PDB file of C-alpha atoms and ligand atoms in Angstrom:
ATOM      1  CA  MET A   1      -7.820  -2.869  -1.565  1.00 98.00           C
ATOM      2  CA  VAL A   2      -4.293  -3.391  -0.264  1.00 98.00           C
ATOM      3  CA  SER A   3      -1.712  -1.183  -1.969  1.00 98.00           C
ATOM      4  CA  VAL A   4       1.994  -1.769  -1.640  1.00 98.00           C
ATOM      5  CA  GLY A   5       4.901   0.573  -2.183  1.00 98.00           C
ATOM      6  CA  ARG A   6       8.657   0.556  -2.245  1.00 98.00           C
ATOM      7  CA  GLY A   7       8.814  -0.479   1.393  1.00 98.00           C
ATOM      8  CA  VAL A   8       8.786  -4.031   0.112  1.00 98.00           C
ATOM      9  CA  ALA A   9      12.403  -5.006  -0.454  1.00 97.00           C
ATOM     10  CA  ALA A  10      12.046  -7.959  -2.816  1.00 97.00           C
ATOM     11  CA  GLN A  11       9.493  -9.221  -5.270  1.00 97.00           C
ATOM     12  CA  GLU A  12       8.999 -12.484  -3.393  1.00 98.00           C
ATOM     13  CA  ASP A  13       8.030 -10.477  -0.303  1.00 98.00           C
ATOM     14  CA  LEU A  14       4.842  -9.475  -2.105  1.00 98.00           C
ATOM     15  CA  ALA A  15       3.574 -12.820  -0.820  1.00 98.00           C
ATOM     16  CA  LEU A  16       3.079 -11.106   2.562  1.00 98.00           C
ATOM     17  CA  VAL A  17       0.845  -8.541   0.882  1.00 98.00           C
ATOM     18  CA  ASP A  18      -1.053 -11.217  -1.042  1.00 98.00           C
ATOM     19  CA  GLU A  19      -1.672 -13.064   2.209  1.00 98.00           C
ATOM     20  CA  LEU A  20      -3.118  -9.980   3.906  1.00 98.00           C
ATOM     21  CA  ALA A  21      -5.267  -9.204   0.864  1.00 98.00           C
ATOM     22  CA  ALA A  22      -6.578 -12.767   0.792  1.00 97.00           C
ATOM     23  CA  ALA A  23      -7.503 -12.538   4.476  1.00 96.00           C
ATOM     24  CA  LEU A  24      -9.411  -9.321   3.733  1.00 97.00           C
ATOM     25  CA  GLU A  25     -10.854 -10.689   0.475  1.00 96.00           C
ATOM     26  CA  ALA A  26      -9.259  -7.624  -1.125  1.00 97.00           C
ATOM     27  CA  GLU A  27      -7.482  -6.873  -4.374  1.00 97.00           C
ATOM     28  CA  VAL A  28      -3.798  -5.934  -4.459  1.00 98.00           C
ATOM     29  CA  GLY A  29      -2.549  -2.719  -6.041  1.00 98.00           C
ATOM     30  CA  CYS A  30       0.707  -0.812  -5.879  1.00 98.00           C
ATOM     31  CA  THR A  31       2.471   2.489  -6.332  1.00 98.00           C
ATOM     32  CA  ARG A  32       3.842   3.402  -9.721  1.00 98.00           C
ATOM     33  CA  PRO A  33       7.499   2.581  -8.925  1.00 98.00           C
ATOM     34  CA  VAL A  34       6.522  -0.974  -7.973  1.00 98.00           C
ATOM     35  CA  ALA A  35       4.901  -1.458 -11.368  1.00 97.00           C
ATOM     36  CA  GLU A  36       6.894   0.757 -13.703  1.00 96.00           C
ATOM     37  CA  GLY A  37      10.216   0.932 -11.873  1.00 92.00           C
ATOM     38  CA  SER A  38      10.829  -2.577 -10.641  1.00 93.00           C
ATOM     39  CA  GLY A  39       8.174  -4.228 -12.794  1.00 96.00           C
ATOM     40  CA  TRP A  40       7.108  -6.434  -9.895  1.00 97.00           C
ATOM     41  CA  MET A  41       3.435  -5.930 -10.608  1.00 97.00           C
ATOM     42  CA  ALA A  42       1.439  -5.319 -13.772  1.00 97.00           C
ATOM     43  CA  ARG A  43       1.045  -1.707 -14.848  1.00 97.00           C
ATOM     44  CA  GLU A  44      -2.733  -2.126 -14.606  1.00 97.00           C
ATOM     45  CA  ARG A  45      -2.272  -2.598 -10.852  1.00 97.00           C
ATOM     46  CA  TYR A  46      -0.832   0.781 -10.004  1.00 98.00           C
ATOM     47  CA  ILE A  47      -3.040   3.351  -8.385  1.00 98.00           C
ATOM     48  CA  GLY A  48      -3.008   7.102  -8.709  1.00 98.00           C
ATOM     49  CA  VAL A  49      -3.321  10.116 -10.926  1.00 97.00           C
ATOM     50  CA  SER A  50      -1.794   8.299 -13.878  1.00 95.00           C
ATOM     51  CA  GLY A  51      -3.074   4.868 -12.836  1.00 94.00           C
ATOM     52  CA  ALA A  52      -6.314   3.484 -11.427  1.00 94.00           C
ATOM     53  CA  LEU A  53      -8.710   5.681  -9.431  1.00 96.00           C
ATOM     54  CA  LEU A  54     -10.593   3.746  -6.759  1.00 94.00           C
ATOM     55  CA  LYS A  55     -13.391   4.130  -4.263  1.00 95.00           C
ATOM     56  CA  PRO A  56     -13.071   1.077  -2.022  1.00 96.00           C
ATOM     57  CA  ASP A  57     -14.572   0.565   1.429  1.00 97.00           C
ATOM     58  CA  LEU A  58     -11.108  -0.122   2.801  1.00 98.00           C
ATOM     59  CA  PHE A  59      -7.699   0.952   1.533  1.00 98.00           C
ATOM     60  CA  VAL A  60      -4.665  -0.480   3.298  1.00 98.00           C
ATOM     61  CA  ALA A  61      -1.476   1.383   2.386  1.00 98.00           C
ATOM     62  CA  VAL A  62       1.574  -0.797   3.006  1.00 98.00           C
ATOM     63  CA  GLY A  63       5.122   0.557   2.836  1.00 98.00           C
ATOM     64  CA  LEU A  64       4.217   3.539   0.709  1.00 98.00           C
ATOM     65  CA  SER A  65       4.953   7.151   1.539  1.00 98.00           C
ATOM     66  CA  GLY A  66       1.601   8.653   0.588  1.00 98.00           C
ATOM     67  CA  GLN A  67       2.610  10.990  -2.221  1.00 98.00           C
ATOM     68  CA  ILE A  68      -0.345  12.881  -3.613  1.00 97.00           C
ATOM     69  CA  GLN A  69       0.034  11.301  -7.055  1.00 98.00           C
ATOM     70  CA  HIS A  70      -0.709   7.943  -5.454  1.00 98.00           C
ATOM     71  CA  MET A  71      -3.247   8.995  -2.849  1.00 98.00           C
ATOM     72  CA  VAL A  72      -5.596  10.756  -5.277  1.00 97.00           C
ATOM     73  CA  GLY A  73      -6.356   7.250  -6.473  1.00 96.00           C
ATOM     74  CA  ALA A  74      -7.288   6.161  -2.978  1.00 95.00           C
ATOM     75  CA  ASN A  75      -8.536   9.021  -0.878  1.00 91.00           C
ATOM     76  CA  SER A  76     -12.161   8.399  -1.768  1.00 95.00           C
ATOM     77  CA  ALA A  77     -11.933   5.193   0.265  1.00 98.00           C
ATOM     78  CA  LYS A  78     -14.285   5.011   3.239  1.00 98.00           C
ATOM     79  CA  THR A  79     -11.475   3.939   5.567  1.00 98.00           C
ATOM     80  CA  ILE A  80      -7.723   4.227   5.060  1.00 98.00           C
ATOM     81  CA  VAL A  81      -5.244   2.237   7.133  1.00 98.00           C
ATOM     82  CA  ALA A  82      -1.514   2.839   6.768  1.00 98.00           C
ATOM     83  CA  VAL A  83       1.504   0.751   7.728  1.00 98.00           C
ATOM     84  CA  ASN A  84       4.831   2.560   7.490  1.00 98.00           C
ATOM     85  CA  LYS A  85       7.979   2.379   9.584  1.00 98.00           C
ATOM     86  CA  ASP A  86       8.550   6.157   9.312  1.00 98.00           C
ATOM     87  CA  LYS A  87       6.268   8.008  11.700  1.00 98.00           C
ATOM     88  CA  ASN A  88       6.719  11.168   9.601  1.00 98.00           C
ATOM     89  CA  ALA A  89       5.537   9.569   6.361  1.00 98.00           C
ATOM     90  CA  PRO A  90       2.900  11.791   4.674  1.00 98.00           C
ATOM     91  CA  VAL A  91       0.506   8.851   4.501  1.00 98.00           C
ATOM     92  CA  PHE A  92      -0.140   9.220   8.238  1.00 98.00           C
ATOM     93  CA  LYS A  93      -1.759  12.604   7.610  1.00 98.00           C
ATOM     94  CA  GLN A  94      -4.205  10.987   5.212  1.00 97.00           C
ATOM     95  CA  CYS A  95      -5.265   7.828   7.012  1.00 98.00           C
ATOM     96  CA  ASP A  96      -7.935   6.950   9.546  1.00 98.00           C
ATOM     97  CA  TYR A  97      -5.737   4.394  11.313  1.00 98.00           C
ATOM     98  CA  GLY A  98      -1.956   4.375  11.252  1.00 98.00           C
ATOM     99  CA  ILE A  99       0.465   1.663  12.319  1.00 98.00           C
ATOM    100  CA  VAL A 100       4.065   2.830  12.721  1.00 98.00           C
ATOM    101  CA  ALA A 101       5.879  -0.440  12.197  1.00 98.00           C
ATOM    102  CA  ASP A 102       8.008  -2.523   9.911  1.00 98.00           C
ATOM    103  CA  LEU A 103       5.678  -4.181   7.453  1.00 98.00           C
ATOM    104  CA  TYR A 104       7.695  -7.398   7.750  1.00 98.00           C
ATOM    105  CA  GLU A 105       6.709  -7.616  11.407  1.00 98.00           C
ATOM    106  CA  VAL A 106       3.160  -6.375  11.280  1.00 98.00           C
ATOM    107  CA  LEU A 107       1.730  -7.939   8.122  1.00 98.00           C
ATOM    108  CA  PRO A 108       2.055 -11.553   9.293  1.00 97.00           C
ATOM    109  CA  LYS A 109       0.404 -10.550  12.572  1.00 97.00           C
ATOM    110  CA  LEU A 110      -2.463  -8.766  10.850  1.00 97.00           C
ATOM    111  CA  SER A 111      -3.017 -11.705   8.510  1.00 97.00           C
ATOM    112  CA  ALA A 112      -2.968 -14.150  11.426  1.00 96.00           C
ATOM    113  CA  ALA A 113      -5.410 -12.008  13.399  1.00 96.00           C
ATOM    114  CA  LEU A 114      -7.728 -12.047  10.394  1.00 94.00           C
ATOM    115  CA  GLY A 115      -7.584 -15.821  10.322  1.00 87.00           C
ATOM    116  CA  ALA A 116      -5.232 -16.342   7.377  1.00 71.00           C
TER     117      ALA A 116
HETATM  118  C1  FAD B 201       3.716  13.265 -13.112  1.00 86.14           C
HETATM  119  C2  FAD B 201       3.780  12.175 -12.073  1.00 86.14           C
HETATM  120  C3  FAD B 201       2.745  11.254 -12.007  1.00 86.14           C
HETATM  121  C4  FAD B 201       2.784  10.231 -11.057  1.00 86.14           C
HETATM  122  N1  FAD B 201       1.739   9.350 -10.981  1.00 86.14           N
HETATM  123  C5  FAD B 201       1.755   8.399 -10.030  1.00 86.14           C
HETATM  124  C6  FAD B 201       0.665   7.499  -9.892  1.00 86.14           C
HETATM  125  O1  FAD B 201      -0.332   7.541 -10.625  1.00 86.14           O
HETATM  126  N2  FAD B 201       0.736   6.572  -8.921  1.00 86.14           N
HETATM  127  C7  FAD B 201       1.809   6.460  -8.052  1.00 86.14           C
HETATM  128  O2  FAD B 201       1.807   5.581  -7.184  1.00 86.14           O
HETATM  129  N3  FAD B 201       2.853   7.300  -8.157  1.00 86.14           N
HETATM  130  C8  FAD B 201       2.854   8.248  -9.123  1.00 86.14           C
HETATM  131  N4  FAD B 201       3.914   9.087  -9.226  1.00 86.14           N
HETATM  132  C9  FAD B 201       5.082   8.867  -8.343  1.00 86.14           C
HETATM  133  C10 FAD B 201       4.860   9.468  -6.954  1.00 86.14           C
HETATM  134  O3  FAD B 201       5.169  10.854  -6.991  1.00 86.14           O
HETATM  135  C11 FAD B 201       5.761   8.793  -5.902  1.00 86.14           C
HETATM  136  O4  FAD B 201       7.117   8.858  -6.322  1.00 86.14           O
HETATM  137  C12 FAD B 201       5.413   7.345  -5.661  1.00 86.14           C
HETATM  138  O5  FAD B 201       4.024   7.193  -5.475  1.00 86.14           O
HETATM  139  C13 FAD B 201       6.154   6.858  -4.430  1.00 86.14           C
HETATM  140  O6  FAD B 201       6.017   5.462  -4.330  1.00 86.14           O
HETATM  141  P1  FAD B 201       6.246   4.737  -2.938  1.00 86.14           P
HETATM  142  O7  FAD B 201       5.370   5.362  -1.909  1.00 86.14           O
HETATM  143  O8  FAD B 201       6.114   3.280  -3.209  1.00 86.14           O
HETATM  144  O9  FAD B 201       7.794   4.983  -2.630  1.00 86.14           O
HETATM  145  P2  FAD B 201       8.507   5.902  -1.569  1.00 86.14           P
HETATM  146  O10 FAD B 201       8.048   7.310  -1.681  1.00 86.14           O
HETATM  147  O11 FAD B 201       9.964   5.606  -1.732  1.00 86.14           O
HETATM  148  O12 FAD B 201       8.006   5.362  -0.153  1.00 86.14           O
HETATM  149  C14 FAD B 201       8.360   4.130   0.388  1.00 86.14           C
HETATM  150  C15 FAD B 201       7.881   4.132   1.829  1.00 86.14           C
HETATM  151  O13 FAD B 201       8.113   2.832   2.386  1.00 86.14           O
HETATM  152  C16 FAD B 201       8.418   3.002   3.742  1.00 86.14           C
HETATM  153  N5  FAD B 201       9.098   1.782   4.159  1.00 86.14           N
HETATM  154  C17 FAD B 201      10.334   1.357   3.782  1.00 86.14           C
HETATM  155  N6  FAD B 201      10.607   0.153   4.322  1.00 86.14           N
HETATM  156  C18 FAD B 201       9.527  -0.177   5.088  1.00 86.14           C
HETATM  157  C19 FAD B 201       9.219  -1.299   5.896  1.00 86.14           C
HETATM  158  N7  FAD B 201      10.063  -2.335   6.040  1.00 86.14           N
HETATM  159  N8  FAD B 201       8.025  -1.321   6.568  1.00 86.14           N
HETATM  160  C20 FAD B 201       7.146  -0.278   6.435  1.00 86.14           C
HETATM  161  N9  FAD B 201       7.394   0.817   5.664  1.00 86.14           N
HETATM  162  C21 FAD B 201       8.573   0.855   4.989  1.00 86.14           C
HETATM  163  C22 FAD B 201       9.281   4.251   3.800  1.00 86.14           C
HETATM  164  O14 FAD B 201       9.231   4.817   5.104  1.00 86.14           O
HETATM  165  C23 FAD B 201       8.602   5.123   2.735  1.00 86.14           C
HETATM  166  O15 FAD B 201       7.642   5.999   3.328  1.00 86.14           O
HETATM  167  C24 FAD B 201       3.890  10.119 -10.167  1.00 86.14           C
HETATM  168  C25 FAD B 201       4.927  11.058 -10.253  1.00 86.14           C
HETATM  169  C26 FAD B 201       4.870  12.066 -11.193  1.00 86.14           C
HETATM  170  C27 FAD B 201       6.010  13.064 -11.243  1.00 86.14           C
END
């Protein structure tokens, strides 16, 4: 599962997330503001206490802060990887691997490394 948050600046930029998910053969989810605030993704796609609760092998958190209401839907994952440009983002206290970086720089590189 790849979950995306408000770190994505425009709806069309979700293509970067789709590309990474395709390379991982993963589904794409999101935080509640991405679905209910901006309406960029279907409500069924948001993860958390009031959304979907998951137990994936891998959860990649992209541009999301890691608020508890979101992470309760994800923290049963076997492995959590986070990408966030703010090194103090709470998500880094909840992940197994953290990448402090701009998602716009790192996602294309991750996808390319995975053969996308
Ligand atoms: C009663 C209640 C229930 C809720 N239920 C849910 C729920 O079920 N699911 C849910 O998701 N939320 C839920 N919420 C909302 C939740 O509290 C958070 O507000 C929400 O999850 C935050 O979404 P976010 O991480 O996308 O946004 P933000 O908290 O705004 O985080 C965005 C992150 O993106 C990072 N970022 C910005 N630009 C970039 C970039 N270029 N590259 C990398 N990183 C970047 C920032 O550093 C920041 O950490 C609920 C809230 C309440 C009050």
